[in-house]
Every structure is written in C-alpha cells, then in structure tokens.
Amino acid sequence: MNKSDRHAVILRLVREREIATQDELAQALHELGYEVVQTTVSRDITELGLVKVRGAGGRLVYAPAAG
Amino acid sequence: MNKSDRHAVILRLVREREIATQDELAQALHELGYEVVQTTVSRDITELGLVKVRGAGGRLVYAPAAG
DNA sequence: TATGAATAATAATTCAAA
DNA sequence: TTTGAATTATTATTCATA
C-alpha cells in the first residue's frame, strides 16, 4: 500500500543519491520503512518513467525522465 | 576491428530506430556487416555513453547521452 | 587493445495470492 | 489493484585468446 507515498519517496531518493540498482533502491526504501522488494521497485520505476543516466564516472544511475 | 566505424554506425542506428536491447543492436549491426556479439555491444554502449530513455509507449530504448 | 564464451549481476515478467 | 516468489530476459563482467 501507499504506493503514491512510496513513489514520492523514490523520486526524492534518486535525486538525493546516486542509486544504481533496483535492489539498492529497495534497500533505501527499507531504511525508510517501506518494505518492498525488487519486483515492486521495478514496477515503480516504470510507472514513474525513470531512466538510467550516466552519473559520476559514467556509472548508470536512476533519474527522473525530465532532469 | 573497426571499432570507431562501428561506434559511428551504432550512433546512427539508435537515432534512426528504436532499439531496445543489446541483442537487437547486435543483430542490426550484423545486417550491416559488423559481426559482433552482445558482449561487445555492451562495451560499445559504455564507451559511447549511451543511456536508455523512454521511447513511444514508455518503452526503454537506447539513445545518445545528449539528445 | 579488441573480442567472445561463459558467467554473474541486474531488471522485467509471469503467475499466484491477498 | 497491489504485491511478491519464481522465473525469464537483459546487461555487465570475468577469464581466456589473438
């Protein structure tokens, strides 16, 4: 539940940190009390339209579609 | 060999078509006479700094880092 | 240095289930 | 409708080889 809350948190997280994997994002959510697993994070990413962009050092990290 | 040629072709391909997977890109290269496999395409993508963006219908497709 | 085969890591989907 | 376990698909890396 609370998908829309979680979505907002995800957007904040990917702006604040460089998150490279869905497991990493799931773990970050856990720390904030959202107990979700990779499968769900994958769906959230699709629903939010996130993409992977090149972060520092060319590493692929998640980001909102529009900057 | 001909890596820089191939890189140029890859850039052209991802601009012309919506290419969703590395296998798909490898296959497109085959049709143009570049016999490479997914492993190599993966490296090319890193070297070119390509990212996956949302294409039509929210599908993730390869694109140059800068538009 | 560039490449591929095999493998590991990551992400998306299917198939229940609540 | 949302979720997760299991599975499948996709991508990155390791380990040779030329």
CSV table of C-alpha atoms (C1' of nucleotides) in Angstrom, one decimal:
chain,number,residue,atom,x,y,z
A,1,MET,CA,0.0,0.0,0.0
A,2,ASN,CA,0.8,3.6,0.0
A,3,LYS,CA,2.1,3.4,-3.5
A,4,SER,CA,1.9,7.1,-4.1
A,5,ASP,CA,3.8,7.9,-1.0
A,6,ARG,CA,6.4,5.4,-2.0
A,7,HIS,CA,6.6,7.0,-5.4
A,8,ALA,CA,7.3,10.4,-4.0
A,9,VAL,CA,10.0,8.9,-1.8
A,10,ILE,CA,11.6,7.2,-4.7
A,11,LEU,CA,11.7,10.4,-6.6
A,12,ARG,CA,13.4,12.1,-3.7
A,13,LEU,CA,15.9,9.3,-3.2
A,14,VAL,CA,17.1,9.2,-6.8
A,15,ARG,CA,17.6,13.0,-6.7
A,16,GLU,CA,19.5,12.9,-3.5
A,17,ARG,CA,21.7,9.9,-4.0
A,18,GLU,CA,23.2,8.0,-6.9
A,19,ILE,CA,21.2,4.8,-6.9
A,20,ALA,CA,22.5,2.2,-9.4
A,21,THR,CA,20.3,-0.8,-8.9
A,22,GLN,CA,16.8,-1.7,-8.0
A,23,ASP,CA,18.0,-3.8,-5.0
A,24,GLU,CA,19.8,-0.7,-3.8
A,25,LEU,CA,16.6,1.3,-4.1
A,26,ALA,CA,14.6,-1.3,-2.4
A,27,GLN,CA,17.1,-1.3,0.5
A,28,ALA,CA,17.0,2.5,0.7
A,29,LEU,CA,13.2,2.2,0.9
A,30,HIS,CA,13.5,-0.4,3.7
A,31,GLU,CA,15.5,2.1,5.8
A,32,LEU,CA,12.6,4.5,5.4
A,33,GLY,CA,10.1,1.8,6.5
A,34,TYR,CA,8.8,0.8,3.0
A,35,GLU,CA,9.1,-3.0,2.9
A,36,VAL,CA,9.2,-3.7,-0.8
A,37,VAL,CA,11.1,-6.0,-3.0
A,38,GLN,CA,12.9,-5.7,-6.3
A,39,THR,CA,9.8,-6.7,-8.3
A,40,THR,CA,7.8,-3.8,-6.9
A,41,VAL,CA,10.6,-1.3,-7.3
A,42,SER,CA,10.8,-2.4,-11.0
A,43,ARG,CA,7.1,-1.5,-11.4
A,44,ASP,CA,7.5,1.7,-9.6
A,45,ILE,CA,10.3,2.7,-11.9
A,46,THR,CA,8.2,2.0,-14.9
A,47,GLU,CA,5.3,3.9,-13.5
A,48,LEU,CA,7.4,6.9,-12.6
A,49,GLY,CA,9.1,6.8,-16.0
A,50,LEU,CA,12.6,6.7,-14.5
A,51,VAL,CA,15.6,6.2,-16.7
A,52,LYS,CA,19.2,5.3,-16.1
A,53,VAL,CA,21.6,8.1,-16.9
A,54,ARG,CA,25.4,8.4,-16.6
A,55,GLY,CA,26.4,9.5,-13.1
A,56,ALA,CA,29.9,10.3,-11.9
A,57,GLY,CA,32.4,8.1,-13.6
A,58,GLY,CA,30.0,7.0,-16.3
A,59,ARG,CA,28.1,4.8,-13.9
A,60,LEU,CA,24.5,4.2,-14.7
A,61,VAL,CA,22.2,5.6,-12.1
A,62,TYR,CA,18.4,6.1,-11.9
A,63,ALA,CA,17.0,9.5,-12.6
A,64,PRO,CA,13.6,11.1,-13.4
A,65,ALA,CA,12.9,11.2,-17.1
A,66,ALA,CA,13.0,15.0,-17.1
A,67,GLY,CA,16.1,16.2,-15.4
B,1,MET,CA,38.4,-4.2,-35.5
B,2,ASN,CA,36.9,-1.1,-37.0
B,3,LYS,CA,35.6,-0.2,-33.6
B,4,SER,CA,35.3,3.5,-34.4
B,5,ASP,CA,33.4,2.8,-37.6
B,6,ARG,CA,31.1,0.6,-35.6
B,7,HIS,CA,30.7,3.2,-33.0
B,8,ALA,CA,29.5,5.7,-35.6
B,9,VAL,CA,27.1,3.2,-37.0
B,10,ILE,CA,25.7,2.5,-33.6
B,11,LEU,CA,25.1,6.2,-33.0
B,12,ARG,CA,23.3,6.4,-36.3
B,13,LEU,CA,21.2,3.3,-35.6
B,14,VAL,CA,20.0,4.4,-32.3
B,15,ARG,CA,19.0,7.7,-33.8
B,16,GLU,CA,17.1,6.1,-36.7
B,17,ARG,CA,15.4,3.3,-35.0
B,18,GLU,CA,14.1,2.5,-31.5
B,19,ILE,CA,16.5,-0.2,-30.3
B,20,ALA,CA,15.5,-1.8,-27.0
B,21,THR,CA,18.1,-4.4,-26.4
B,22,GLN,CA,21.8,-5.1,-27.0
B,23,ASP,CA,20.9,-8.3,-28.9
B,24,GLU,CA,18.7,-6.2,-31.2
B,25,LEU,CA,21.5,-3.8,-31.7
B,26,ALA,CA,24.0,-6.6,-32.4
B,27,GLN,CA,21.6,-8.0,-35.0
B,28,ALA,CA,21.2,-4.6,-36.7
B,29,LEU,CA,25.0,-4.5,-36.9
B,30,HIS,CA,25.1,-7.9,-38.4
B,31,GLU,CA,22.8,-6.7,-41.2
B,32,LEU,CA,25.4,-4.0,-41.9
B,33,GLY,CA,28.3,-6.5,-41.9
B,34,TYR,CA,29.6,-5.9,-38.4
B,35,GLU,CA,29.8,-9.4,-36.8
B,36,VAL,CA,29.8,-8.6,-33.1
B,37,VAL,CA,28.1,-10.2,-30.2
B,38,GLN,CA,26.2,-8.8,-27.2
B,39,THR,CA,29.4,-8.6,-25.1
B,40,THR,CA,31.0,-6.2,-27.5
B,41,VAL,CA,27.8,-4.2,-27.9
B,42,SER,CA,27.7,-3.8,-24.2
B,43,ARG,CA,31.2,-2.3,-24.2
B,44,ASP,CA,30.4,-0.1,-27.1
B,45,ILE,CA,27.4,1.3,-25.3
B,46,THR,CA,29.5,2.1,-22.3
B,47,GLU,CA,32.2,3.7,-24.4
B,48,LEU,CA,29.7,5.8,-26.3
B,49,GLY,CA,28.0,6.7,-23.0
B,50,LEU,CA,24.6,5.7,-24.3
B,51,VAL,CA,21.6,5.5,-22.0
B,52,LYS,CA,18.2,4.1,-22.2
B,53,VAL,CA,15.3,6.6,-22.4
B,54,ARG,CA,11.6,6.2,-22.6
B,55,GLY,CA,10.5,5.8,-26.2
B,56,ALA,CA,7.0,5.6,-27.6
B,57,GLY,CA,4.7,3.8,-25.1
B,58,GLY,CA,7.2,4.2,-22.3
B,59,ARG,CA,9.4,1.5,-23.7
B,60,LEU,CA,13.1,1.8,-22.8
B,61,VAL,CA,15.3,2.4,-25.9
B,62,TYR,CA,18.9,3.3,-26.4
B,63,ALA,CA,19.9,6.9,-27.1
B,64,PRO,CA,23.0,9.1,-27.0
B,65,ALA,CA,23.6,10.7,-23.6
B,66,ALA,CA,22.9,14.2,-25.0
B,67,GLY,CA,19.7,14.2,-27.0
C,1,DT,C1',43.9,-3.4,-27.5
C,2,DA,C1',39.7,-5.8,-29.0
C,3,DT,C1',36.9,-9.6,-28.8
C,4,DG,C1',33.9,-13.6,-27.5
C,5,DA,C1',32.2,-17.6,-24.4
C,6,DA,C1',30.8,-18.3,-20.2
C,7,DT,C1',29.1,-16.5,-16.2
C,8,DA,C1',27.3,-13.2,-12.8
C,9,DA,C1',24.5,-9.4,-11.9
C,10,DT,C1',20.6,-6.7,-12.7
C,11,DA,C1',15.8,-5.9,-14.3
C,12,DA,C1',11.2,-7.2,-16.2
C,13,DT,C1',7.5,-10.5,-16.4
C,14,DT,C1',4.5,-14.3,-15.1
C,15,DC,C1',1.8,-16.4,-12.1
C,16,DA,C1',-0.5,-16.7,-7.9
C,17,DA,C1',-2.5,-14.6,-3.9
C,18,DA,C1',-4.4,-11.2,-0.7
D,1,DT,C1',-5.5,-3.2,-7.5
D,2,DT,C1',-1.1,-4.1,-5.4
D,3,DT,C1',2.4,-7.2,-4.2
D,4,DG,C1',6.0,-11.0,-4.1
D,5,DA,C1',8.2,-15.5,-5.3
D,6,DA,C1',9.8,-17.6,-9.0
D,7,DT,C1',11.2,-17.2,-13.5
D,8,DT,C1',12.8,-15.2,-17.7
D,9,DA,C1',15.2,-11.6,-20.1
D,10,DT,C1',18.7,-8.4,-20.4
D,11,DT,C1',23.2,-6.4,-19.4
D,12,DA,C1',27.9,-6.3,-17.4
D,13,DT,C1',32.0,-8.7,-16.1
D,14,DT,C1',35.5,-12.3,-15.9
D,15,DC,C1',38.5,-15.1,-18.0
D,16,DA,C1',40.8,-16.6,-22.0
D,17,DT,C1',42.7,-15.7,-26.8
D,18,DA,C1',44.6,-13.3,-30.7
